[in-house]
PDB file of C-alpha atoms in Angstrom:
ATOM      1  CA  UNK A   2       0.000   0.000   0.000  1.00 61.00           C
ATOM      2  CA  UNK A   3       1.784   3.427  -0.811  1.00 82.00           C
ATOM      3  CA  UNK A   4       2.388   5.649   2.048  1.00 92.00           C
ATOM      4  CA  UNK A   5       0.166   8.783   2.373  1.00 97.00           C
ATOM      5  CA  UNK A   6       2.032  12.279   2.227  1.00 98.00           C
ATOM      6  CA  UNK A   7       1.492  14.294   4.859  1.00 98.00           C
ATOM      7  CA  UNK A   8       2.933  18.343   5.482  1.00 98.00           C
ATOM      8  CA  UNK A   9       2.882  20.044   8.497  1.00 98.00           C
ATOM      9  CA  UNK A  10       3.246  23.534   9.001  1.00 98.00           C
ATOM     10  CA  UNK A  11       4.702  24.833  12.651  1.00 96.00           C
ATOM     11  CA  UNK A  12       6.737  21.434  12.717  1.00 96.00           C
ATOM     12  CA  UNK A  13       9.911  23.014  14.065  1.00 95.00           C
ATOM     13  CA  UNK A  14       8.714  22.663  18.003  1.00 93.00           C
ATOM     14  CA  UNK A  15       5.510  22.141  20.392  1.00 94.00           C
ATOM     15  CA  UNK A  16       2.373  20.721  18.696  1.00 96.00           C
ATOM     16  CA  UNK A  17       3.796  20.645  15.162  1.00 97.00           C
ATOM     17  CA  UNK A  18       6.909  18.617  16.119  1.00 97.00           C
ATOM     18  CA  UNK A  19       5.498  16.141  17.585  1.00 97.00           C
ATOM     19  CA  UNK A  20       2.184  15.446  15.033  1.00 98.00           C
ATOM     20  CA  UNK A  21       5.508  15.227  12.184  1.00 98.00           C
ATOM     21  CA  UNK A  22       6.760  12.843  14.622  1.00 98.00           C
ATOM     22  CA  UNK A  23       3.687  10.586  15.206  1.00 98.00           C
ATOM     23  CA  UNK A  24       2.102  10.874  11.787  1.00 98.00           C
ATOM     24  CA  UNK A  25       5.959   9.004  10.879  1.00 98.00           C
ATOM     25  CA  UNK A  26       5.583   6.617  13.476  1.00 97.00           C
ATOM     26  CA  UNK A  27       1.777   5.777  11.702  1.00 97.00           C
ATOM     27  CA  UNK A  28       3.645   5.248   8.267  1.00 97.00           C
ATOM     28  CA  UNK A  29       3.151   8.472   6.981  1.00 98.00           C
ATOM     29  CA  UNK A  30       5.490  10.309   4.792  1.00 98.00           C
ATOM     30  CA  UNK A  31       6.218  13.609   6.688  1.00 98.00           C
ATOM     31  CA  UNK A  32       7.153  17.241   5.486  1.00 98.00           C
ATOM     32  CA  UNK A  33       8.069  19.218   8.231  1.00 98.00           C
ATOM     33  CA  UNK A  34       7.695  23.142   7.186  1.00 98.00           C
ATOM     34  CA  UNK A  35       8.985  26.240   9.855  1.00 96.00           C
ATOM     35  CA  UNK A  36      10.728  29.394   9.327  1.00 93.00           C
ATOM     36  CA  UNK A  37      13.877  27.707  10.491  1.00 90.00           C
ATOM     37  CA  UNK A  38      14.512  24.152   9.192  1.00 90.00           C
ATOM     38  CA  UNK A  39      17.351  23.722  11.282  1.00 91.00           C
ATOM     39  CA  UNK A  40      15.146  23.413  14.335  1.00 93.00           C
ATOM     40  CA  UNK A  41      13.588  20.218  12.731  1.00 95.00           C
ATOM     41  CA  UNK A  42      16.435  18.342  13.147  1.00 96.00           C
ATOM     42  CA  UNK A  43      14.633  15.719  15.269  1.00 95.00           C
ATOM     43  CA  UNK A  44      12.449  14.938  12.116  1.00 96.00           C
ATOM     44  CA  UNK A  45      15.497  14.630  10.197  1.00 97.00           C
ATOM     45  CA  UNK A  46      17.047  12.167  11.676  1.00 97.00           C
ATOM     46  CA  UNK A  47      13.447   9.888  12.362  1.00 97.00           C
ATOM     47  CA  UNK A  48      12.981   9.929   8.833  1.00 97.00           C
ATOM     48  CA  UNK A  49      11.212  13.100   7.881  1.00 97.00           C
ATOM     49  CA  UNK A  50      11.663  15.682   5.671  1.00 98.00           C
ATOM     50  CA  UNK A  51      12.077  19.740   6.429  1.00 97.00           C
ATOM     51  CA  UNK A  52      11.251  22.603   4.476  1.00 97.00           C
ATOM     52  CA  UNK A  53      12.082  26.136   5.268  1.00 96.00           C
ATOM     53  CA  UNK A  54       8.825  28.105   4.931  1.00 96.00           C
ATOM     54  CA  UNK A  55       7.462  31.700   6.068  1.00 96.00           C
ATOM     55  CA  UNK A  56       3.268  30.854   5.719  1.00 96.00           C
ATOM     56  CA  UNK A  57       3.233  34.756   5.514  1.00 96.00           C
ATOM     57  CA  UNK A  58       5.777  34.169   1.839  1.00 96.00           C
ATOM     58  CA  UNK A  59       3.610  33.394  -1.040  1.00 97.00           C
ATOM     59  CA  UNK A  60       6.653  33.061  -2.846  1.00 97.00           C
ATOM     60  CA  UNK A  61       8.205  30.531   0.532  1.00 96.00           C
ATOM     61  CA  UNK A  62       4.358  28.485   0.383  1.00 98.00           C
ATOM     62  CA  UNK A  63       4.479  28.060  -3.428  1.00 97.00           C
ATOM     63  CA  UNK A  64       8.272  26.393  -3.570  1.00 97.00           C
ATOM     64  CA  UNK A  65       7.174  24.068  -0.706  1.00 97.00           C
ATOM     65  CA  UNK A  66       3.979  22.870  -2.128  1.00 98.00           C
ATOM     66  CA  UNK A  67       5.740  22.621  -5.512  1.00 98.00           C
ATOM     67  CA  UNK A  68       8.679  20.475  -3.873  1.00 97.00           C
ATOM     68  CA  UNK A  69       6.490  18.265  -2.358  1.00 98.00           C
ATOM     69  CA  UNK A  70       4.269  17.549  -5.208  1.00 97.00           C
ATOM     70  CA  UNK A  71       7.280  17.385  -7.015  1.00 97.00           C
ATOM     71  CA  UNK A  72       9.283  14.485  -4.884  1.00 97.00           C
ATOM     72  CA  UNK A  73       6.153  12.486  -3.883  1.00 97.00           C
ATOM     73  CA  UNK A  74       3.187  13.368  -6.435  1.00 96.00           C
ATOM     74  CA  UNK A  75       0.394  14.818  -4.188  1.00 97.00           C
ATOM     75  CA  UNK A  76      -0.025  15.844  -0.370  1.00 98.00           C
ATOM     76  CA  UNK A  77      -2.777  13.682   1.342  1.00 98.00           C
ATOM     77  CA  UNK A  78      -2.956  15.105   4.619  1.00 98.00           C
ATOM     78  CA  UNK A  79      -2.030  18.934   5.497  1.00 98.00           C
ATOM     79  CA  UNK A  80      -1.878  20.239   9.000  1.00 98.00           C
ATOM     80  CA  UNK A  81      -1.841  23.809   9.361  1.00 98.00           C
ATOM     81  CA  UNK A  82      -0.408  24.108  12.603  1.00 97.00           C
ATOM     82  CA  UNK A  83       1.346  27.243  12.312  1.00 95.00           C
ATOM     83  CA  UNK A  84       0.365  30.168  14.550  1.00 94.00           C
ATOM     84  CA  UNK A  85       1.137  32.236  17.469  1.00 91.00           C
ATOM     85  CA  UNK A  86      -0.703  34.229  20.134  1.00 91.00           C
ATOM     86  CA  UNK A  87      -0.108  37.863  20.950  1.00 91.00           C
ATOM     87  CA  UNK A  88      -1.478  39.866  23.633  1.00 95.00           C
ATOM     88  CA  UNK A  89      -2.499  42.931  25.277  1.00 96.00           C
ATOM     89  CA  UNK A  90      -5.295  45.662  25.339  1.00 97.00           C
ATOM     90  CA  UNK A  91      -7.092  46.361  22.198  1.00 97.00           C
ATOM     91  CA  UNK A  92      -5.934  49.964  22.590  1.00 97.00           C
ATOM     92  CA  UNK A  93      -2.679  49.214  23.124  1.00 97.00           C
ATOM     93  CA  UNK A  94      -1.363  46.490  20.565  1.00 96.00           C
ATOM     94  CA  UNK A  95       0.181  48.493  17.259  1.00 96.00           C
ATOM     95  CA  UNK A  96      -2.123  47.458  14.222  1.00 97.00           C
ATOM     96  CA  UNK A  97       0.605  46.480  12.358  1.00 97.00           C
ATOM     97  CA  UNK A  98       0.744  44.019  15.236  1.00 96.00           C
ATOM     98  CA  UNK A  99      -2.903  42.816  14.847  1.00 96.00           C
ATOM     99  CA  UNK A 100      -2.527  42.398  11.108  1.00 97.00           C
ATOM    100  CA  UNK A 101       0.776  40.175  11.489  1.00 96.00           C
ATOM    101  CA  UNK A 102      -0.877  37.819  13.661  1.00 96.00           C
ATOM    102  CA  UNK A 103      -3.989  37.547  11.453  1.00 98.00           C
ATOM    103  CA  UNK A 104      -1.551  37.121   8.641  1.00 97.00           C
ATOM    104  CA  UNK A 105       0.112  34.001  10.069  1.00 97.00           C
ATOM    105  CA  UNK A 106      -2.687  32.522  11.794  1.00 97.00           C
ATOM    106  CA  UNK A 107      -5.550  33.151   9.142  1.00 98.00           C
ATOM    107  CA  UNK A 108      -4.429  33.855   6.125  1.00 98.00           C
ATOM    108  CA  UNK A 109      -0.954  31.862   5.967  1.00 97.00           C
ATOM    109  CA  UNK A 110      -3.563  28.907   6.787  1.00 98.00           C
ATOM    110  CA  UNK A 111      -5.793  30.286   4.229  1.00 98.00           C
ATOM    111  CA  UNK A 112      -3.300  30.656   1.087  1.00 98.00           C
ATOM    112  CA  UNK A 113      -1.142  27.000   1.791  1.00 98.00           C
ATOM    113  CA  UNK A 114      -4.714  25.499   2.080  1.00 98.00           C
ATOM    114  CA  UNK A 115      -5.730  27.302  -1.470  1.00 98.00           C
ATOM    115  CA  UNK A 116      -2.368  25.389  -3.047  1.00 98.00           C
ATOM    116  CA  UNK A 117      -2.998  22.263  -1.485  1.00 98.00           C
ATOM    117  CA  UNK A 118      -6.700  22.060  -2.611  1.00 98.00           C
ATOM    118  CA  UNK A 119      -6.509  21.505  -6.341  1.00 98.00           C
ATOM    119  CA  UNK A 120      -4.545  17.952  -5.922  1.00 98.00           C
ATOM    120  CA  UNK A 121      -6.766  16.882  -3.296  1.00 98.00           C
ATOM    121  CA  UNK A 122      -9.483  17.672  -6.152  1.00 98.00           C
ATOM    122  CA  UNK A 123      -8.059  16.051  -8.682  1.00 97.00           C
ATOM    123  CA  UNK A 124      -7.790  12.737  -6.703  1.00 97.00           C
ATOM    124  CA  UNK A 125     -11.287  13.467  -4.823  1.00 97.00           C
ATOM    125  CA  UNK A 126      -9.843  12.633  -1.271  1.00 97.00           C
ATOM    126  CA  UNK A 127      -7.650  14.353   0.984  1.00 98.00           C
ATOM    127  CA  UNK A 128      -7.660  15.941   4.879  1.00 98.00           C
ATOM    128  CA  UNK A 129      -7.430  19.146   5.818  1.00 98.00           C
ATOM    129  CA  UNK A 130      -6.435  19.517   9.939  1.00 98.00           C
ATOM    130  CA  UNK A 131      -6.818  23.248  11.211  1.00 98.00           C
ATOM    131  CA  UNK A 132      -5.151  23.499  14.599  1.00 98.00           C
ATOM    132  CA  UNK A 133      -7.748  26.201  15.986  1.00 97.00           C
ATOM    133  CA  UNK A 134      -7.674  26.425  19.803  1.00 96.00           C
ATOM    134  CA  UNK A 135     -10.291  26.125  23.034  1.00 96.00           C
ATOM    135  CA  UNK A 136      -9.649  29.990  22.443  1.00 96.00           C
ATOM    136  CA  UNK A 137     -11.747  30.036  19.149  1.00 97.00           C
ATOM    137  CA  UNK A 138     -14.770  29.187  21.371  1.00 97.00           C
ATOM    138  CA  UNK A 139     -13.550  31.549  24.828  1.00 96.00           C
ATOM    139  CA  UNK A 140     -12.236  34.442  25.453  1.00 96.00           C
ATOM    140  CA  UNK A 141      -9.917  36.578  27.546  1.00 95.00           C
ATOM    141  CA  UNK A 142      -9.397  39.442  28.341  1.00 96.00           C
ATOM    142  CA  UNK A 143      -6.101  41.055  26.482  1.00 96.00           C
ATOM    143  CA  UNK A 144      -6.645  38.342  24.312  1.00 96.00           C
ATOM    144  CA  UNK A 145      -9.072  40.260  21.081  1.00 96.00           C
ATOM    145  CA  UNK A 146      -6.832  39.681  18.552  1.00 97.00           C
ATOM    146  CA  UNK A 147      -5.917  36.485  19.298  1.00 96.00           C
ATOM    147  CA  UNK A 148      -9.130  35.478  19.944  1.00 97.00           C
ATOM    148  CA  UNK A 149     -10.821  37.395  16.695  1.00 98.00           C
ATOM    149  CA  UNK A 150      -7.423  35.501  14.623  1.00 98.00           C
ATOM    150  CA  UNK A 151      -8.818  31.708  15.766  1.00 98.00           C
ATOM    151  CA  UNK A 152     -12.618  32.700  15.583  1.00 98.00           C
ATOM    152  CA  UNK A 153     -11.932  33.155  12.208  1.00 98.00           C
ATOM    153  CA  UNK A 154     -10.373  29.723  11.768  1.00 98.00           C
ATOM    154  CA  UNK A 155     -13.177  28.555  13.050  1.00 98.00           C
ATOM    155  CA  UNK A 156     -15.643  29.660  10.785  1.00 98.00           C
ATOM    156  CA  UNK A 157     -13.409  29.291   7.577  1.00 98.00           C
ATOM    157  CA  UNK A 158     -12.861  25.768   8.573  1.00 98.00           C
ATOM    158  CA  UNK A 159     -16.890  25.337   9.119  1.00 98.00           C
ATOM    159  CA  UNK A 160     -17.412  26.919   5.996  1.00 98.00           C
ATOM    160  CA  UNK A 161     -14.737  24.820   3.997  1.00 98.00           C
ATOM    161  CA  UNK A 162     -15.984  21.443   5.385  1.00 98.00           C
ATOM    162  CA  UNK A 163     -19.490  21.811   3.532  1.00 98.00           C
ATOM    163  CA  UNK A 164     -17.575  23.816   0.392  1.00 98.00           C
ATOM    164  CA  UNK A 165     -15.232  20.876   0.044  1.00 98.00           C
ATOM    165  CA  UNK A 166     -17.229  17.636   1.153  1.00 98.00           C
ATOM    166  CA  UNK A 167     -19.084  17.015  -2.552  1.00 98.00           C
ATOM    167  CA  UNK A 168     -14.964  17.127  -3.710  1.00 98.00           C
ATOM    168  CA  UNK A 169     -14.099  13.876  -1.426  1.00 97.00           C
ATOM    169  CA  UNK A 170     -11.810  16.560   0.652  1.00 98.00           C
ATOM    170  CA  UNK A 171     -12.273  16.620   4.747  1.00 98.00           C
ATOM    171  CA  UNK A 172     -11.621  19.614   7.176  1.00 98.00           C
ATOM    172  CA  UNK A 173     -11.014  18.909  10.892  1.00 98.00           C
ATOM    173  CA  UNK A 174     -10.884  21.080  13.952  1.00 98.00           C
ATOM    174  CA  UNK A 175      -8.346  20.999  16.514  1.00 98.00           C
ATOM    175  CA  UNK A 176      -8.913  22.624  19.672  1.00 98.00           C
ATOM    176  CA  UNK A 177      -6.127  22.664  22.040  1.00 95.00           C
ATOM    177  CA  UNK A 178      -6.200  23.833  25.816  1.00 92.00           C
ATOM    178  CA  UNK A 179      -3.411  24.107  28.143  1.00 87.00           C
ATOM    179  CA  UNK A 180      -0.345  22.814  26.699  1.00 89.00           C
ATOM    180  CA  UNK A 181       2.631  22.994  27.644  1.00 84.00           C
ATOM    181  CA  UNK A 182       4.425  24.466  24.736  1.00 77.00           C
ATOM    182  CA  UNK A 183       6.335  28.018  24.023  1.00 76.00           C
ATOM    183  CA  UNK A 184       3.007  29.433  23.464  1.00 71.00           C
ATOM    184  CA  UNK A 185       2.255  30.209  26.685  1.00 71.00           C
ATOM    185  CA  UNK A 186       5.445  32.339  27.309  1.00 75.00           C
ATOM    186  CA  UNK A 187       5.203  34.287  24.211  1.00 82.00           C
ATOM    187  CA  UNK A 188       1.907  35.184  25.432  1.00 86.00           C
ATOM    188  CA  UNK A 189       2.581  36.367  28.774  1.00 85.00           C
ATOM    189  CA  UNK A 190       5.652  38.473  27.513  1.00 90.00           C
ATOM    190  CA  UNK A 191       3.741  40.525  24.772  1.00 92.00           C
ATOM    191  CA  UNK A 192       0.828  41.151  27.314  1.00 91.00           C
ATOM    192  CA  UNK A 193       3.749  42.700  30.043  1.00 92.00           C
ATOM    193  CA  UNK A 194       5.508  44.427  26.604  1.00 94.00           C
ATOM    194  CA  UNK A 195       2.062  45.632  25.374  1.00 94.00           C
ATOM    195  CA  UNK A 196      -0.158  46.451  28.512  1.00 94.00           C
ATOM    196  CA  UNK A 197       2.633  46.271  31.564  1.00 93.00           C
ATOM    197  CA  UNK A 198       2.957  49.952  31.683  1.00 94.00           C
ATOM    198  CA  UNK A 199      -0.283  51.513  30.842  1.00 94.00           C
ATOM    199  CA  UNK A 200      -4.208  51.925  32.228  1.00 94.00           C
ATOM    200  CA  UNK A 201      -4.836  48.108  31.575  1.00 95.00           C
ATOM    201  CA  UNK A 202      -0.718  46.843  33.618  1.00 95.00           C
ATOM    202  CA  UNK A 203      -3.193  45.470  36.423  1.00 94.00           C
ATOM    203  CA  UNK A 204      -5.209  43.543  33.939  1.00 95.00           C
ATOM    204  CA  UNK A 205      -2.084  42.254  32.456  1.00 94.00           C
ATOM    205  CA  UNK A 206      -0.349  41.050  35.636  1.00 94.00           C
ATOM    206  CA  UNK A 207      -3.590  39.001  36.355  1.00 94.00           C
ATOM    207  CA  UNK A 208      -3.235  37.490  33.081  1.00 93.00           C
ATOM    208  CA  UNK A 209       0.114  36.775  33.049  1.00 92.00           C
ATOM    209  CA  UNK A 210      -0.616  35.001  36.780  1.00 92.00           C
ATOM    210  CA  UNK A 211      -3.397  32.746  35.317  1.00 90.00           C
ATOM    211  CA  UNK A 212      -1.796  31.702  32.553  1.00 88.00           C
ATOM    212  CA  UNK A 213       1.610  30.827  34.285  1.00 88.00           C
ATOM    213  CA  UNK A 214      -1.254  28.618  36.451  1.00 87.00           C
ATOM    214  CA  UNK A 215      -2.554  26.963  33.786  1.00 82.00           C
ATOM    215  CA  UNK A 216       0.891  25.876  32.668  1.00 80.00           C
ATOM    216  CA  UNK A 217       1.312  24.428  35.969  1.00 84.00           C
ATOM    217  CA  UNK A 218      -1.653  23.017  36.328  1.00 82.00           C
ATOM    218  CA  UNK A 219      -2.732  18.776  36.532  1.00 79.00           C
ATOM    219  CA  UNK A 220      -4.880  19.781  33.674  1.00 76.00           C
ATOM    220  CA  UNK A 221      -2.046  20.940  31.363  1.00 81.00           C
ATOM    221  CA  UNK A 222      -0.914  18.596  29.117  1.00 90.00           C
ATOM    222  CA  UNK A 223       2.414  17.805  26.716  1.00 92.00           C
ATOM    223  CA  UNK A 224       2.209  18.552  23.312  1.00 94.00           C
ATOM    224  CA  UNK A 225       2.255  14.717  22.526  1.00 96.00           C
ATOM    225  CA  UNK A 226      -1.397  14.029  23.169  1.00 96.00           C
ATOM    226  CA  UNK A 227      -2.732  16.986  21.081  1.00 96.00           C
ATOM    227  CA  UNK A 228      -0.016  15.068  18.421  1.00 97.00           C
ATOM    228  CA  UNK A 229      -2.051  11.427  19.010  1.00 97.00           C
ATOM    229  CA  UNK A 230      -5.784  13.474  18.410  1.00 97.00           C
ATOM    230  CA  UNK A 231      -4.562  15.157  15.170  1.00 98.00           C
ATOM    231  CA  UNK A 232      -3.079  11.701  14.022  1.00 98.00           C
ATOM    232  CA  UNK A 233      -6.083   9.957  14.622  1.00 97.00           C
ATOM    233  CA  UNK A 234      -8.222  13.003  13.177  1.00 97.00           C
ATOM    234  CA  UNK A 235      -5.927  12.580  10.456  1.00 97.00           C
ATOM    235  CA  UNK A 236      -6.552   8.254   9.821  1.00 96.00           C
ATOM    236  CA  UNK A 237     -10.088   8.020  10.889  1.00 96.00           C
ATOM    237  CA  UNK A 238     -12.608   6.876   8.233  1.00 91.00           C
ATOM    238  CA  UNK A 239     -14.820   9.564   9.257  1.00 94.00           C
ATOM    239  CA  UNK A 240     -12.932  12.249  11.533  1.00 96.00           C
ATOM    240  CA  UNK A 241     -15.683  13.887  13.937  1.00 97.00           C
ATOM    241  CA  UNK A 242     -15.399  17.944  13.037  1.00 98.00           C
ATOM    242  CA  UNK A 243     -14.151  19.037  16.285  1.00 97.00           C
ATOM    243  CA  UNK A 244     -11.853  17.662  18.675  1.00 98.00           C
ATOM    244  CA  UNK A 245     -11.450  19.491  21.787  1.00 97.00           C
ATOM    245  CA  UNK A 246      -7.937  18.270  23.478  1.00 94.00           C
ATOM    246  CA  UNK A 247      -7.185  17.529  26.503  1.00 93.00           C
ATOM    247  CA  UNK A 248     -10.511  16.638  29.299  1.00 93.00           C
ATOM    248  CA  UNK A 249     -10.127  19.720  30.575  1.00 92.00           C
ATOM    249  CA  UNK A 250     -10.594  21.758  27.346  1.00 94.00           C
ATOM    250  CA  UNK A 251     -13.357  19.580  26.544  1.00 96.00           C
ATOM    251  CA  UNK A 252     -14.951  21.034  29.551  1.00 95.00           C
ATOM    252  CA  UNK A 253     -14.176  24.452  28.987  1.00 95.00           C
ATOM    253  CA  UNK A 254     -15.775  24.040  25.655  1.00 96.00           C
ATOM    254  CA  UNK A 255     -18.934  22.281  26.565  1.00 96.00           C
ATOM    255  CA  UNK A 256     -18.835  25.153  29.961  1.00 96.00           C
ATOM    256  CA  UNK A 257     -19.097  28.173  27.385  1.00 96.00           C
ATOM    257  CA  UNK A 258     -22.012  25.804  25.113  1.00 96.00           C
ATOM    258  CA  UNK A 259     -24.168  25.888  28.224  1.00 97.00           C
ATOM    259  CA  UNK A 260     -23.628  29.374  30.320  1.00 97.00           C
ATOM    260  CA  UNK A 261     -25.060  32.490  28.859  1.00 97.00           C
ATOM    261  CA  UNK A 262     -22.827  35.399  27.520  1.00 97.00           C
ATOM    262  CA  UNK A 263     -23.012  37.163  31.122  1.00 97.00           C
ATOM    263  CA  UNK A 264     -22.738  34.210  33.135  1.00 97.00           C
ATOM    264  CA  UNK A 265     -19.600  33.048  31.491  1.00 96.00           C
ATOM    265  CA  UNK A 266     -18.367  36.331  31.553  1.00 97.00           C
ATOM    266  CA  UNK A 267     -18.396  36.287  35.657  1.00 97.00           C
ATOM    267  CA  UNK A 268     -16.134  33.008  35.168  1.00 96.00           C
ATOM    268  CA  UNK A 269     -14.003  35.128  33.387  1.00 96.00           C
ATOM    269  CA  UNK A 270     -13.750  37.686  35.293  1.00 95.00           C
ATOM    270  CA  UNK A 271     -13.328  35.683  38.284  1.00 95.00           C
ATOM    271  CA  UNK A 272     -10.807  33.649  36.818  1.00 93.00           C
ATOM    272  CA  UNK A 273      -8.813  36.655  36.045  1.00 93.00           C
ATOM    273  CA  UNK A 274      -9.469  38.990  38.268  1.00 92.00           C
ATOM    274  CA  UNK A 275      -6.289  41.127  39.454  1.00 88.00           C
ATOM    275  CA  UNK A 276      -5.363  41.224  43.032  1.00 80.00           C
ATOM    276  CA  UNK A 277      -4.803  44.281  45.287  1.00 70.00           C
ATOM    277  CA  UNK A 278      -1.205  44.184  44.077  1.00 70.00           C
ATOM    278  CA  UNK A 279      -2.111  44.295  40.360  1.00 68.00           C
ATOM    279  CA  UNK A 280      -4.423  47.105  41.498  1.00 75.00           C
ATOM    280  CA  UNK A 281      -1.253  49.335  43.096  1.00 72.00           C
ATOM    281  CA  UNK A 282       0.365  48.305  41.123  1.00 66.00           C
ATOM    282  CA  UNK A 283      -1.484  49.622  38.120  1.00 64.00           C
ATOM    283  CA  UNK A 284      -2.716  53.014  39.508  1.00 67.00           C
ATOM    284  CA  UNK A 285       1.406  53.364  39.910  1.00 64.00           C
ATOM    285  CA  UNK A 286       1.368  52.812  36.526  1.00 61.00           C
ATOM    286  CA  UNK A 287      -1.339  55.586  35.430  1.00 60.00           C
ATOM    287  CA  UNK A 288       0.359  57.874  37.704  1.00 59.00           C
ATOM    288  CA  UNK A 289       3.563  58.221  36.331  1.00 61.00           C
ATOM    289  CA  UNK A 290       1.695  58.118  32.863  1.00 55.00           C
ATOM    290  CA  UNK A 291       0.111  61.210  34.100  1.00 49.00           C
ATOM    291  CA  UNK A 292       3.500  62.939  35.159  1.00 52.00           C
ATOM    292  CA  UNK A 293       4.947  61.963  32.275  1.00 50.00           C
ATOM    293  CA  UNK A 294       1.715  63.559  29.847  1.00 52.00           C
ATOM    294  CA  UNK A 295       2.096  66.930  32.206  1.00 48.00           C
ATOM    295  CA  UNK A 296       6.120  67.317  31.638  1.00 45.00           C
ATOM    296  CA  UNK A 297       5.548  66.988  28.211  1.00 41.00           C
ATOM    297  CA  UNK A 298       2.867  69.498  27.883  1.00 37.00           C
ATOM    298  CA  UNK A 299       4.891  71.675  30.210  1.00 40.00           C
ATOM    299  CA  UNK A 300       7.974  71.503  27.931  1.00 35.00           C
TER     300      UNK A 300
END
């Protein structure tokens, strides 16, 4: 039986190297693609294959999809786990900012998925994984354009399952929780570098508090078993359309499916709700924002 081709994106650590990893162990030829291919080393040397690719490139996504289709004929599975999360207030995270991140998380997914599409076409079968997050269902404060960024995945992978089922073509949904990857880090140091200094710094030493919890947590989880759900998402005869991954995001999902808007929003609230010390610790902040506002006006 020949082996099934599988590329995905975001391979070079976390989530992504370790779905290259397993989809190899199930027999599965495996392109690895990440800005830097010399962090896929790993895949390398268990038998994989790495591409250096920006998903923000056109010109980077084309010569990958090319290669592939080139060296093995078509691309059967494609995971686009590629992505990042970047916080802080609305008002205070640069729009250039905002547009980056919906760059690589929506439309990088968007334009390697519009490549990949007419093979899968041609041969009237084919998978398409999304790795969306428990965040595309939740929210957080600090978190809109993160949140708005896998929203959107959500509804352009709901939308492309019913586009591209008459074509043979599936589209999966991934929704990770906690995980213990470098996600979590970048997170909490672009909410201190966005929103540490300014009216919301109380708001953003909450955050940074819960999620450093949540990466401690018992209900945190390696990257490994989000790898096992996207490999079986990725084999089953019929893939269910979501998979929420681990338990506990499963119940954080089916929480926000039952509680109103303002109910859940008191979870949320409670959840990250900033301590007397975030408090000082803030107004400190607006004060010398103040000072600094009258010497300039004075000068």
């Amino acid at each position: 039986m020949e082996r099934q081709v599988a590329l995905v994106t975001g391979a070079s650590s976390g989530i992504g190297e370790q779905t290259a990893l397993e989809l190899l162990r199930r027999g599965f030829t495996v392109y690895g693609a990440a800005r830097r291919a010399d962090r896929m080393t790993p895949l390398v040397d268990a038998g994989g294959h790495a591409i250096a690719m920006d998903v923000t490139d056109d010109a980077s996504v084309r010569a990958a999809v090319d290669r592939i289709t080139a060296e093995q004929g078509r691309i059967d599975v494609l995971v686009n786990n590629a992505g990042y999360g970047s916080y802080g207030a609305l008002e205070d995270v640069p729009i250039d900012e905002a547009r980056r991140q919906f760059e690589v998380n929506v439309f990088g997914l968007a334009r390697i998925t519009q490549l990949v599409l007419p093979g899968m076409r041609a041969r009237r079968s084919g998978t398409i994984v999304n790795i969306s997050s428990i965040g595309g269902r939740i929210y957080e404060p600090l978190g809109a354009w993160y949140h708005s960024t896998k929203f959107a995945v959500e509804g352009l992978s709901d939308s492309l399952r019913v586009e591209l089922e008459p074509h043979g073509i599936r589209v999966v949904v991934i929704q990770p929780g906690a995980i213990r990857t470098e996600w979590n880090g970048i997170s909490r140091r672009s909410a201190v570098e966005r929103s540490g200094a300014t009216a919301y710094a109380a708001q953003a030493r909450a955050l940074v508090r819960a999620l450093e919890a949540a990466d401690r947590s018992s209900a945190a989880t390696e990257p490994h078993v989000v790898a096992a759900t996207i490999a079986k998402a990725a084999t089953a005869r019929r893939p269910r359309t979501r998979y929420a991954t681990p338990f506990s995001a499963k119940f954080i999902v089916g929480l926000r499916r039952m509680l109103p808007d303002r109910v859940f929003d008191l979870v949320i609230h409670r959840v990250f709700a900033p301590t007397k010390a975030d408090l000082a610790a803030g107004e400190a902040h607006s004060a010398e924002g103040r000072s600094s506002d009258g010497e300039r006006v004075a000068a």
